């Protein structure tokens, strides 16, 4: 099977990640921060070292780097933890349901309101104006994806951060598709909340994520419970990261993440990853441009960016195309990608799209084979 679904989760994981997880489970898989014995201390050291590596990668601080079970939990922690009655939020027209659904729930209960700013793929200035036009006195936050998980569109992060700062707004970022493939700096880009998954571009096992806090805003915890600290108090600790980390951490996942972050540096870091993935998708776009009946959603790549490519075979639902590719030995993602807003924005709600997302282990030969298989599907469709 040729795996081209790295936007969902990176696979295969590097050998060093697999080895580290196995060693953790066999040798020191105790509960970090829940005991003074040597195994617990060793586990706690690895957790802290991973915090340090994450903080260094994103220009954050270890004490304000919070582990979550995924990027969605990090996003929910922000939206439920900082918004108050009457607040207004602005999001983009390309948001994942991880952003949309918590806000919709808060809207339905009457707590907040939100608006959606249309993203113009080839016109960052107009995108910025679309956001600016929605700012009103009660606006508290701009929260947006960095890179669309469906179409690969990059939002003008620096300019949106500057807009938020100019108007005294909080700025949150869903980096599900960019963490590990785009340089991101909390301080340098004035990001208050950065939500990242571990299991995608950072090569960790599933069940890992993090929230990095760039500002000094306090968050209400999404849940309360044991933190390994202040155990004789009935109240949740106020110190970070304990305040937002109740319950046992995913130690094997975090240990794997530790090695995944090291692996990222051995392949050249985020810029090198983006360069390789963009190169492979450029080959795919050139090959697919001449395939009949195949529509590429590539107009948003004029800037040479984007690490996913969506396409639709004319007259065929995306799930059918993906099934035929599966039969040919390819793992790709089809359907709606948990992103109603993005598919509505690009009018693909009837068929969905087939999404191709290469990774660091993908090769030019694999991409060429995919192009050939797509052409074969198109030819059979033409004959029929």
C-alpha angles and dihedrals in degrees: 000000000000106000115216101155100095092134086070095044133329115257140218098029116224115269091242090060093052091048093049094050091049092048091050093052092046103039116023110003095145126136110278115231093007101097146018096233121113096256093052091046091051091049090049091051092055091048091052093046090053090050089053093050092049092047091050092049093053100032093250136125125259095232091056094046107100125193118226133173092252144339091275092060090050091053092047090049089057099043096044093037103051108027120093136192110298097015120142125214131195120209134172130259090246100059125140118236087253086076101030100049099052089049092047090052091050090048093051092052089052096244102116144000129222140191132204120230115208114238116221105204095205098036117058091172091059091045088054091049090050090057093043093051090060096054113112135167095274095047109125105170149015110213121179146153117259095213125012112248090213107040104016092238113162117218118218093256099176093050093046090049090051090049091052092048092048090056097039094249131146115248123212129181133202102210096177093128100030106045104108094012101060130042109249127181121184096201098037093048097039094239116166098187126023117185117196138173120223098206100062122050093356094059098230124140119268117277094054131112141137143212115212116198113211100175134046097256115133119229129207108235117255086221137003132220145098116356101166089250135088089007094169092060123089090209128082113256116259095210119096138271090015092059091067101030110078120165133013116329123230094258098176090049093048091047089052089048089053089061093038090060090050090049090052089060093048090059092050103271130265097320093055091048092051091047093054096045092046090049092053093047091049089058090049092050092050092049095044095046089080097044110109119237092014116119117198121204092214104126089100092062097072088114092058095249136111128097097209131058125202124199141170129209107223113254093006129100113238091241090060092050091049091049091054090048090049089054087052091053104264129126110209133148122250135179128040102327094220088287112114094163094054094049091046089050092055097035095242098127093112098057106011115214139270107240122204117194119173123196140201092285094050119108139207089244091057091051091050090052090051091051089051092050093049089051091050090052090050092049093051089049090051092051092049 
